[in-house]
C-alpha positions in Angstrom: -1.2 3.8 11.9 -2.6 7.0 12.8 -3.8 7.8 9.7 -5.9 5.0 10.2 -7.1 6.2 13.1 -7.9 9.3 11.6 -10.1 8.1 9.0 -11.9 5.5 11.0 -12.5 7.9 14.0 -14.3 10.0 10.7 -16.2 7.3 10.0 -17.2 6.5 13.4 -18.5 10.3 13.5 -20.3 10.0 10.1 -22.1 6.7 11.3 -22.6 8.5 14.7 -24.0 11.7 12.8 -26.4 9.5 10.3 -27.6 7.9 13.2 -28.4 10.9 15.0 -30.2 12.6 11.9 -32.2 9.2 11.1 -34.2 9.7 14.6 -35.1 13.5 13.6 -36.4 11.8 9.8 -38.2 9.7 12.1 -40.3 12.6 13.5 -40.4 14.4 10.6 -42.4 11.6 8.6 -44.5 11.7 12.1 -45.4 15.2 11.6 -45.9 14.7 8.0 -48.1 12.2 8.2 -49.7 12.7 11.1 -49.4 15.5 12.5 -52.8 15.7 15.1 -50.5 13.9 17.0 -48.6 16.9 18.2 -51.4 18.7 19.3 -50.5 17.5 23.2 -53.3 16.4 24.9 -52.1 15.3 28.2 -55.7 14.3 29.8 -55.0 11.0 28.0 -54.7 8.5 30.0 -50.7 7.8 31.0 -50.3 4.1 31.3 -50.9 2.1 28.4 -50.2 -1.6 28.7 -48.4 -1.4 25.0 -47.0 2.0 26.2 -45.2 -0.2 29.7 -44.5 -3.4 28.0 -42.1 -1.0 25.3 -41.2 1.6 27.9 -39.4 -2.2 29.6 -37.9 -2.9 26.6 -36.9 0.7 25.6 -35.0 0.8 29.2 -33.5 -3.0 28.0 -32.5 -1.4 25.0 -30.8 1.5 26.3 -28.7 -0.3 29.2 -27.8 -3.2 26.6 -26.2 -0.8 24.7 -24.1 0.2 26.6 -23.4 -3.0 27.9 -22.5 -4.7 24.3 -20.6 -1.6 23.5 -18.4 -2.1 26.6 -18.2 -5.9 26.3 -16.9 -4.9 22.5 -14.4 -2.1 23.3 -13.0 -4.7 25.6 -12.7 -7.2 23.0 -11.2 -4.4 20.6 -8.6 -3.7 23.1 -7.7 -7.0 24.3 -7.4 -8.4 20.8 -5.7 -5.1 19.8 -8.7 -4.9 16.7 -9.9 -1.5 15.7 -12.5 -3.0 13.7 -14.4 -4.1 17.2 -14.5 -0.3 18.2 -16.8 0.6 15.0 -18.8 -2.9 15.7 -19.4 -1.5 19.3 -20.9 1.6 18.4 -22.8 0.6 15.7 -24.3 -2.2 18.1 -25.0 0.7 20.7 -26.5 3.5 18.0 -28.9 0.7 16.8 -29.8 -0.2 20.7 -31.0 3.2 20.7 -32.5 4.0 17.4 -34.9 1.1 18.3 -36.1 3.0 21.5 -36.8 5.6 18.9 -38.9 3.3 16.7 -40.8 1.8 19.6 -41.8 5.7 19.7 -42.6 5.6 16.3 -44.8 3.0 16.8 -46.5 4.3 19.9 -47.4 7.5 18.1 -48.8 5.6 15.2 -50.9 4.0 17.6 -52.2 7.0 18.4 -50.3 7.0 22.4 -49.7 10.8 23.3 -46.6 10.4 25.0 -44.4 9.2 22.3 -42.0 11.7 22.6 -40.8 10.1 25.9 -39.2 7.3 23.7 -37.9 9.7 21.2 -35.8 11.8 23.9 -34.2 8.2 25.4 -33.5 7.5 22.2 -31.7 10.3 20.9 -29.9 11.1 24.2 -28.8 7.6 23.8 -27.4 8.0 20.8 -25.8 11.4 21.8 -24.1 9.6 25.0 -22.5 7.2 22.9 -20.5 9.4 20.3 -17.1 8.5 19.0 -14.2 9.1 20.9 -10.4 8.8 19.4 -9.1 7.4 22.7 -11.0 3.7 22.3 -9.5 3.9 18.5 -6.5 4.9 20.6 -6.3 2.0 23.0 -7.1 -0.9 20.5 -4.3 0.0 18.2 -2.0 0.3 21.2 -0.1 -2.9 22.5 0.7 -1.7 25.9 2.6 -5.3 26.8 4.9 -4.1 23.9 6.5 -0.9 25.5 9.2 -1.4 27.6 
């Protein structure tokens, strides 16, 4: 058993790492292709209405993932499924990475403070690394143990 722990919690931290690196590709094909938009010019004006309507649904995004990844460690340890643990990171790193292409999209648009999206995003995505102990606790029938 805990040598399947052990190779899923690896896995977890490769998805976790992947996901992680796939928001810095994401700036690096910004500054690649185009990369005026990093000269800062901050007398642009602030408050966009595309900028607001995705800074609401980057702030959705970020507290529904933690919301679906609680709701599916939960599941994993009431139904005593490991395999719900890697579903609820997975639904919490995408939750995040699409913060980070709303920012994508912003700074295509030519919106200065993209960057704002990109740093929810990622610390996002840092908050929710792997930890052993949910691996721990859905492989672990506590009404067993007498």
């Amino acid at each position: 058993m805990s040598q399947n722990i052990e190779q899923t919690y690896r896995t977890q931290m490769i998805l976790w790492v992947a996901f992680l690196m796939s928001q810095f590709i994401f700036i690096v094909v910004l500054f690649v292709s185009k990369s005026e938009i990093f000269k800062f010019d901050f007398t642009k004006p602030m408050f966009e209405v595309m900028a607001i309507v995705l800074a609401l649904v980057a702030i959705i995004s970020f507290a529904l993932s933690f919301v679906y990844k609680n709701k599916y460690l939960k599941q994993a340890i009431e139904k005593q499924e490991i395999p719900l643990v890697q579903e609820s990171l997975i639904m919490a790193f995408a939750f995040c990475e699409a913060i980070c292409i709303f920012g994508l999209v912003l700074a295509f648009s030519d919106y200065q403070y993209f960057f704002a999206w990109f740093v929810l995003g990622i610390a996002g995505i840092l908050i929710h690394i792997p930890k052993r102990s949910y691996l721990i606790d859905a492989s672990y029938r506590k009404d067993s143990v007498i």
